[in-house]
Short mmCIF file of N, CA and C in Angstrom, two decimals:
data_model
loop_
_atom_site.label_atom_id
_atom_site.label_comp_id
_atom_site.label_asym_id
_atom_site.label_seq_id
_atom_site.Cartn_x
_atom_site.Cartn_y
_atom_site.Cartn_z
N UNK A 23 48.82 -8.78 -46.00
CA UNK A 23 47.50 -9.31 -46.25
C UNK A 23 46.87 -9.85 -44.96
N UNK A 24 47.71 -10.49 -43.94
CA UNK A 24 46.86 -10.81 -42.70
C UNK A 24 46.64 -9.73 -41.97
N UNK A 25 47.54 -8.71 -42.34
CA UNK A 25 46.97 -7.49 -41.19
C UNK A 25 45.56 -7.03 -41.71
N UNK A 26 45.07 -6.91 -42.74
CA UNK A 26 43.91 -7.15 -43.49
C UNK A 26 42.73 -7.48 -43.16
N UNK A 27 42.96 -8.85 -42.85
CA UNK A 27 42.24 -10.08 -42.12
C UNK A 27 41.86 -9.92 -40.93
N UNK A 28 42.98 -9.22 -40.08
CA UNK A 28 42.66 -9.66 -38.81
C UNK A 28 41.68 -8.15 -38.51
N UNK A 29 42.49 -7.28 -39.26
CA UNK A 29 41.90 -6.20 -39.17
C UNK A 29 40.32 -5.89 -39.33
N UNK A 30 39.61 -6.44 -40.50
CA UNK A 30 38.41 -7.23 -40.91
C UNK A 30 37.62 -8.05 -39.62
N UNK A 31 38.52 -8.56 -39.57
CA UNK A 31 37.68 -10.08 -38.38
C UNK A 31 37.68 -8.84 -37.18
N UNK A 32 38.34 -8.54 -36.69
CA UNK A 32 37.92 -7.64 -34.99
C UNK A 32 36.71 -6.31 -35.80
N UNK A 33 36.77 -5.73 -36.63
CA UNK A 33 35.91 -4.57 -37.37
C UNK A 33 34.40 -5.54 -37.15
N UNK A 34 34.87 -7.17 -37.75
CA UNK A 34 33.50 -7.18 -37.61
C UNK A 34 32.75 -8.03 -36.24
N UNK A 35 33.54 -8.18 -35.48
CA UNK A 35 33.01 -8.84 -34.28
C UNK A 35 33.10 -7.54 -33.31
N UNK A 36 33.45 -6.53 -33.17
CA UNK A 36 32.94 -5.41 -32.51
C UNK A 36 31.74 -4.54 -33.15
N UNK A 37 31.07 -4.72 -34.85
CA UNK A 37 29.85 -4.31 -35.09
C UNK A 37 28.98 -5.64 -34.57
N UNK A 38 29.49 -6.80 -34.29
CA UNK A 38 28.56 -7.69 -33.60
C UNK A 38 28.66 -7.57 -32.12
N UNK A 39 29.27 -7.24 -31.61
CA UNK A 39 28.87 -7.30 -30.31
C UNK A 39 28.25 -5.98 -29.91
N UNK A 40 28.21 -5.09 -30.66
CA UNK A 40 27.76 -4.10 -30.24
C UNK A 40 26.10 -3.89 -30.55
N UNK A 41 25.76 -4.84 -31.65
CA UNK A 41 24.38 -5.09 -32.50
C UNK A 41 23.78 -6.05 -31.40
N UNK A 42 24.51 -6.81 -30.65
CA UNK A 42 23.84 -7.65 -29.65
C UNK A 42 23.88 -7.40 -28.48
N UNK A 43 24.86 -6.53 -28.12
CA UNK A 43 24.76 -5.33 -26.71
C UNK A 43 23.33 -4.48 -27.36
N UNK A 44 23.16 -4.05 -28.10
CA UNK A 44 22.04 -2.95 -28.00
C UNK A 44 20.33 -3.95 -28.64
N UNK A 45 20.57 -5.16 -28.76
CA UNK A 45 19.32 -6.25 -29.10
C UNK A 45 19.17 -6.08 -27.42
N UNK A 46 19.92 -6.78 -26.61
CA UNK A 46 19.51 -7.39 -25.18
C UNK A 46 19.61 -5.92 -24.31
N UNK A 47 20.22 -4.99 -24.44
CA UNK A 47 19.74 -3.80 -23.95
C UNK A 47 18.07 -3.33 -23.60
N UNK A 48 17.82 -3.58 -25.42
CA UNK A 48 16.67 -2.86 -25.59
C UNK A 48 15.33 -3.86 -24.81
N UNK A 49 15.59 -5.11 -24.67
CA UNK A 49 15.15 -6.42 -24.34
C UNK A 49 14.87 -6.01 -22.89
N UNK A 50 16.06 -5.57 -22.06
CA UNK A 50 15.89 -5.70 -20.75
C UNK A 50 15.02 -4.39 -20.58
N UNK A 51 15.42 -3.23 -20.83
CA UNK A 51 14.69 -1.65 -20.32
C UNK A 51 13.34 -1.84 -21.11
N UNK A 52 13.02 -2.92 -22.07
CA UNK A 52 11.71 -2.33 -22.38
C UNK A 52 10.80 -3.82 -21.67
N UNK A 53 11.32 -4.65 -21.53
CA UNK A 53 10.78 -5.15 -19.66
C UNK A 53 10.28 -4.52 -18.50
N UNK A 54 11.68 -3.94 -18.18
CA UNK A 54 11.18 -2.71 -16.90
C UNK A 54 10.65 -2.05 -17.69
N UNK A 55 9.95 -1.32 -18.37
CA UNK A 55 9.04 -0.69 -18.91
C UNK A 55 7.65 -1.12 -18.87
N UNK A 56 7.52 -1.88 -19.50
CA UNK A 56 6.41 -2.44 -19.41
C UNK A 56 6.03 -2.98 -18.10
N UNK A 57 6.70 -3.58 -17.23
CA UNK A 57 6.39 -3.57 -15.59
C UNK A 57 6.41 -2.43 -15.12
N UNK A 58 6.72 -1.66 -15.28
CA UNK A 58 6.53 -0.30 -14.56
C UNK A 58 5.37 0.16 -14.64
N UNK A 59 5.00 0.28 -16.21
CA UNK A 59 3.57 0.63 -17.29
C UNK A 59 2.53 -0.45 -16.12
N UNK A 60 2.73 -1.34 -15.90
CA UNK A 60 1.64 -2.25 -15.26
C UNK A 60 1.26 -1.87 -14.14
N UNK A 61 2.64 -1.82 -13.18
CA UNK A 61 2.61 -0.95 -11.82
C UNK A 61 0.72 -0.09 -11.58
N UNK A 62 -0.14 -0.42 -10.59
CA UNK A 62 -1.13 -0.16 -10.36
C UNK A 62 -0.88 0.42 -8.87
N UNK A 63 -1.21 2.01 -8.91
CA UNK A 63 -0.79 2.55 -7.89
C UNK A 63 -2.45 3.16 -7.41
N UNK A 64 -2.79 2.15 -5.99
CA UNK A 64 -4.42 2.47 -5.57
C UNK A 64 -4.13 3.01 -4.63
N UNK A 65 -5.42 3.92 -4.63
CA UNK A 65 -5.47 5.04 -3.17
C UNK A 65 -5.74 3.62 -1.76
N UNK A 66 -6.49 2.60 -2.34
CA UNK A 66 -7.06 1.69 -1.36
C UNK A 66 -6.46 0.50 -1.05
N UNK A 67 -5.48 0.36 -1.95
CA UNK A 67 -4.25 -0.76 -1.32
C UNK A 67 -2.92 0.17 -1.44
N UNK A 68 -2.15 0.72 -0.82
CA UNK A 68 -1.27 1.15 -0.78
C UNK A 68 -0.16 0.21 -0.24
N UNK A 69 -0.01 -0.50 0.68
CA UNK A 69 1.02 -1.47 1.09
C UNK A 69 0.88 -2.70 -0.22
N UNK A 70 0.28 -2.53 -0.82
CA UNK A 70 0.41 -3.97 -2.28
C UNK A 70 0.99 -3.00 -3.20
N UNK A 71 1.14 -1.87 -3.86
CA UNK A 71 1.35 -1.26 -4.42
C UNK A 71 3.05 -1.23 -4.08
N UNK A 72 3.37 -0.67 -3.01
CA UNK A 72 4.51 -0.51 -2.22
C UNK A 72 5.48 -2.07 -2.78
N UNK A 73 4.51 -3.07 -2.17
CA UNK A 73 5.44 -4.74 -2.33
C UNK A 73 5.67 -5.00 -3.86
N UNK A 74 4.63 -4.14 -4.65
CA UNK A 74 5.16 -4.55 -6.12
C UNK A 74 6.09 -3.49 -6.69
N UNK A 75 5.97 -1.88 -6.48
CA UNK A 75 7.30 -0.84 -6.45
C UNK A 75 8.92 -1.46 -5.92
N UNK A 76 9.17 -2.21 -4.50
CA UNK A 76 9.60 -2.71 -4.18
C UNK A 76 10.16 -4.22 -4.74
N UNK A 77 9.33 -4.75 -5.77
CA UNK A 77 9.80 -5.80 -6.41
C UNK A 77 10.52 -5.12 -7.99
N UNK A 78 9.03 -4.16 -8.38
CA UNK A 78 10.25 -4.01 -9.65
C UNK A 78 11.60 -3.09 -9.48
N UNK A 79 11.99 -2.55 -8.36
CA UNK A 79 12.98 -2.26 -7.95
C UNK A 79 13.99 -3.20 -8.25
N UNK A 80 13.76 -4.31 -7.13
CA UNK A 80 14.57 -5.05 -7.23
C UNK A 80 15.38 -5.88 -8.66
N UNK A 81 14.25 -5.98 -9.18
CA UNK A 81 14.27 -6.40 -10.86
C UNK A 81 15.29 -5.59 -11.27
N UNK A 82 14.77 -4.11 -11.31
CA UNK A 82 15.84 -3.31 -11.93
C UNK A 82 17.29 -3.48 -11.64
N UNK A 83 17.68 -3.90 -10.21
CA UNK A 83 18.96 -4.02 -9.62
C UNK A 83 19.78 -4.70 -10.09
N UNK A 84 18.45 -6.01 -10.03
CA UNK A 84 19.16 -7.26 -11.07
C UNK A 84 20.23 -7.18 -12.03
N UNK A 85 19.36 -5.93 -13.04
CA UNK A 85 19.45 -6.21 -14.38
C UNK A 85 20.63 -5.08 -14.62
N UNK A 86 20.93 -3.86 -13.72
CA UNK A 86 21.22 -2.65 -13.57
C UNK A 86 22.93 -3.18 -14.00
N UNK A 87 23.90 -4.31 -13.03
CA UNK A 87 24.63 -4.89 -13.67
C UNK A 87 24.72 -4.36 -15.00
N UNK A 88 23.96 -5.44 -16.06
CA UNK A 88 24.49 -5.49 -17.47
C UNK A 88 23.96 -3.95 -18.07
N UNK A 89 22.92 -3.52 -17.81
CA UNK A 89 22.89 -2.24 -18.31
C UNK A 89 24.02 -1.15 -17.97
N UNK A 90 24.51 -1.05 -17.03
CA UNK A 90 25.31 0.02 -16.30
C UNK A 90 26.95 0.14 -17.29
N UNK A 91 27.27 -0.96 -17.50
CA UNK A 91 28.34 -1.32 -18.66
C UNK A 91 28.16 -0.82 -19.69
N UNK A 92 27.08 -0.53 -20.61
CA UNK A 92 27.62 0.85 -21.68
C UNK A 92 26.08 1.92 -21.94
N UNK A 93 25.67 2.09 -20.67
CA UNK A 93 24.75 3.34 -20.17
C UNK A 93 25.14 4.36 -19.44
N UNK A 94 24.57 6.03 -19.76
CA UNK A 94 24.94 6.64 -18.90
C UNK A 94 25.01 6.20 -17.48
N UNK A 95 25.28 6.87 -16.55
CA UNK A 95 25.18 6.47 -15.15
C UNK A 95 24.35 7.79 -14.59
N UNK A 96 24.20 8.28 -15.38
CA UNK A 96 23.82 9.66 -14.62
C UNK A 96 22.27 9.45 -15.09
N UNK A 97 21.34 8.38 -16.24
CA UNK A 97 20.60 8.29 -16.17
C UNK A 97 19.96 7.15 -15.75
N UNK A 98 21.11 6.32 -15.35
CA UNK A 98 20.71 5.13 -14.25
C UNK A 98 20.08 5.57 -12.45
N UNK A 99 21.04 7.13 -12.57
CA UNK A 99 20.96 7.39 -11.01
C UNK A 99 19.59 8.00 -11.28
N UNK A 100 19.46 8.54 -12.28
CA UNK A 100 17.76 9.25 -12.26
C UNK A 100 16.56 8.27 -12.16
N UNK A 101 16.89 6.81 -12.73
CA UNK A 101 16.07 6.33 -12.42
C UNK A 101 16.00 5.65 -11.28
N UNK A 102 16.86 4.95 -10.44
CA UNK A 102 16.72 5.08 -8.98
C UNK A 102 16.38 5.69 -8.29
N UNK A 103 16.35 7.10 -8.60
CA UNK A 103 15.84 8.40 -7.51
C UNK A 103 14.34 7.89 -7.67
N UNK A 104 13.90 7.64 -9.21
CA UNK A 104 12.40 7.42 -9.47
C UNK A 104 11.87 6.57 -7.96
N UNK A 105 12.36 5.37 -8.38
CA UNK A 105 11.89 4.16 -7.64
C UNK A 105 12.23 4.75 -6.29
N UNK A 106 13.05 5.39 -5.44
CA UNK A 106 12.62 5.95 -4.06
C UNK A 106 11.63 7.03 -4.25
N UNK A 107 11.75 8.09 -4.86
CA UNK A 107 10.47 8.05 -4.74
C UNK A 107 9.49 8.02 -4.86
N UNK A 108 9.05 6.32 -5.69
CA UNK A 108 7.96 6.43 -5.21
C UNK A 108 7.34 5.39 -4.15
N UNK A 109 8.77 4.76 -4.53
CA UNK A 109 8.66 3.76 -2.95
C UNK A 109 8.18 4.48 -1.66
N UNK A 110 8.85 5.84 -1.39
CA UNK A 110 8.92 6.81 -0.25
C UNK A 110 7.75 8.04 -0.15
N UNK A 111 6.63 7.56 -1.23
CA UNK A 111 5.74 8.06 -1.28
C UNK A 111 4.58 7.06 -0.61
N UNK A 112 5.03 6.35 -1.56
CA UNK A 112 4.05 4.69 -0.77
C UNK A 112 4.18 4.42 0.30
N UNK A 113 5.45 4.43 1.09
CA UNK A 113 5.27 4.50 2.34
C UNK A 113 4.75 5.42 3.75
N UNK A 114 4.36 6.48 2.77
CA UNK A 114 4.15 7.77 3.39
C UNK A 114 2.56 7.61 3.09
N UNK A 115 2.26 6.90 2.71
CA UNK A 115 0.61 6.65 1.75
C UNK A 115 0.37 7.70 1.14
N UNK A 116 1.15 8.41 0.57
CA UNK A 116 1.32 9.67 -0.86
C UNK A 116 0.60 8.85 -2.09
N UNK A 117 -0.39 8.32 -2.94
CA UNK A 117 -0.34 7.40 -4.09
C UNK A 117 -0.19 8.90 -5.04
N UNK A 118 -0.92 10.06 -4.93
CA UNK A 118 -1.15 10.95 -6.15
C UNK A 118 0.95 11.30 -6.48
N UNK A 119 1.45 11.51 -5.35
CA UNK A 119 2.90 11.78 -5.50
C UNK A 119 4.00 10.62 -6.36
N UNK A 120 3.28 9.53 -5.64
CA UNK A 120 3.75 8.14 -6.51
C UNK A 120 3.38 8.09 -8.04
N UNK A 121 2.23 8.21 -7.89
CA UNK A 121 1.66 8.17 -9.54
C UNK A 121 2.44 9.33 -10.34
N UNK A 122 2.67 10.68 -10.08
CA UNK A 122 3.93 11.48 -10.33
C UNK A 122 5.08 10.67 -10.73
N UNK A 123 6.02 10.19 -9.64
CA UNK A 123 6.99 9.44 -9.83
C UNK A 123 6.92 8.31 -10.69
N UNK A 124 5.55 8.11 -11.11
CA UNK A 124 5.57 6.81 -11.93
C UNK A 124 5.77 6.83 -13.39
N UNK A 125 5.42 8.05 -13.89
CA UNK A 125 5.26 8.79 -14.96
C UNK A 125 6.71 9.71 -15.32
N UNK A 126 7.32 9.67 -14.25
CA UNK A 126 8.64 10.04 -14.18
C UNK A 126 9.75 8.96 -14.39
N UNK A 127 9.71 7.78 -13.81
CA UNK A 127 10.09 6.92 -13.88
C UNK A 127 9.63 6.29 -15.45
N UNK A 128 8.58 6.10 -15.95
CA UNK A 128 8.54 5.63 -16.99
C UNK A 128 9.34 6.92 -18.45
N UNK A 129 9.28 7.91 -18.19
CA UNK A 129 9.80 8.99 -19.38
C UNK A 129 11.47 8.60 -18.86
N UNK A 130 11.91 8.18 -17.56
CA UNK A 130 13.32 7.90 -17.69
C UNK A 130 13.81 6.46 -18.60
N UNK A 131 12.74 5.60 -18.40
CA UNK A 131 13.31 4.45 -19.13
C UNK A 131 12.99 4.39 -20.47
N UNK A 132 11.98 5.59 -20.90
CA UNK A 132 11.96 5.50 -22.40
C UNK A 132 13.02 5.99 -23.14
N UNK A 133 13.67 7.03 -22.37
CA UNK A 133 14.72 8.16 -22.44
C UNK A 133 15.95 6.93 -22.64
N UNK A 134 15.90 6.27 -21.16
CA UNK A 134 17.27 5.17 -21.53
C UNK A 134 17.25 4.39 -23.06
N UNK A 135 15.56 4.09 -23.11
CA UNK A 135 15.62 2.95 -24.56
C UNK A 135 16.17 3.60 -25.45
N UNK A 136 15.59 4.89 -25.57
CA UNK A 136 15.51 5.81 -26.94
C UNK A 136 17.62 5.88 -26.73
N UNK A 137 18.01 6.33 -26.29
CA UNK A 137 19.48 6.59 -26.35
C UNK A 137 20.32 5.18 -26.31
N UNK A 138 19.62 3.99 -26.20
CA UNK A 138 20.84 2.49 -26.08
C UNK A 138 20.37 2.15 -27.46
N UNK A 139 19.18 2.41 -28.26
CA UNK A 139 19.10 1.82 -29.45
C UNK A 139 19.73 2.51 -30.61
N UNK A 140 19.76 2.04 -31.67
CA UNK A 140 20.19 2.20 -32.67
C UNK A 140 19.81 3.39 -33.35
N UNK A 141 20.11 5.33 -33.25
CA UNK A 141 19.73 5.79 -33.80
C UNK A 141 21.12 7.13 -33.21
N UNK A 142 20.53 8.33 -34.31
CA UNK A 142 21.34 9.26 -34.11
C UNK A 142 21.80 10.01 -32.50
N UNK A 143 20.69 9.74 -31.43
CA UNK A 143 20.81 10.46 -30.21
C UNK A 143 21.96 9.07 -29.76
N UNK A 144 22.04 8.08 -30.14
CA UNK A 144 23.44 7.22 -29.40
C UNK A 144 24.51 7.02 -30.26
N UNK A 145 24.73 7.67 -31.33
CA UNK A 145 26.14 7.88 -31.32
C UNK A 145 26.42 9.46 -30.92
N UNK A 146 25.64 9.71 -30.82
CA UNK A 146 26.42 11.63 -30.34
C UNK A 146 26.43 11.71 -28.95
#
């Protein structure tokens, strides 16, 4: 009967940690999302554009830690490629190439949300 129990008690604190791994998941990528979504990429300020690409970068790095622990990695690296380039567009004063990458970058983090939340594309 305690094997039962114990068996029970871990069944249900791994459907909880996993219900609160994918709450604060969805919490953090749809942050960077929505900063990304904000991201204002002007033909006529290009170095402000650059310092805020460059910040939500950094954000992402932050956060990249706790996401990276039960996310692909192969769509973590896609979205890094995003953010160079469009960092490396901005610095090139490319904005139409950036704005590309921005739209790229945002279909990668919807892609991440859509697969960390709760539905058929994350358990398969």
């Amino acid at each position: 009967m305690k094997e039962k129990i114990v068996a029970f008690c871990l069944f249900f604190l791994v459907i909880c940690f996993v219900c609160i791994n994918t709450i604060v998941l969805d919490r953090q990528i749809g942050k960077l999302y929505k900063s990304a979504e904000k991201m204002q990429i002007s033909d006529d300020d290009i170095p402000s554009s650059e310092k805020v690409a460059r910040e939500l970068y950094e954000e992402f790095k932050k956060r990249e830690t706790f996401i990276s622990l039960t996310v692909n990695h192969e769509d973590l690296t896609s979205i890094e490629e995003s953010f160079s380039e469009i960092i490396g567009y901005l610095s090139v004063g490319d904005a139409n190439g950036a704005r590309v990458m921005k739209n790229r970058l945002l279909d990668s983090l919807e892609h991440l949300r859509r697969l960390s939340g709760f539905n058929i594309d994350s358990i398969i």
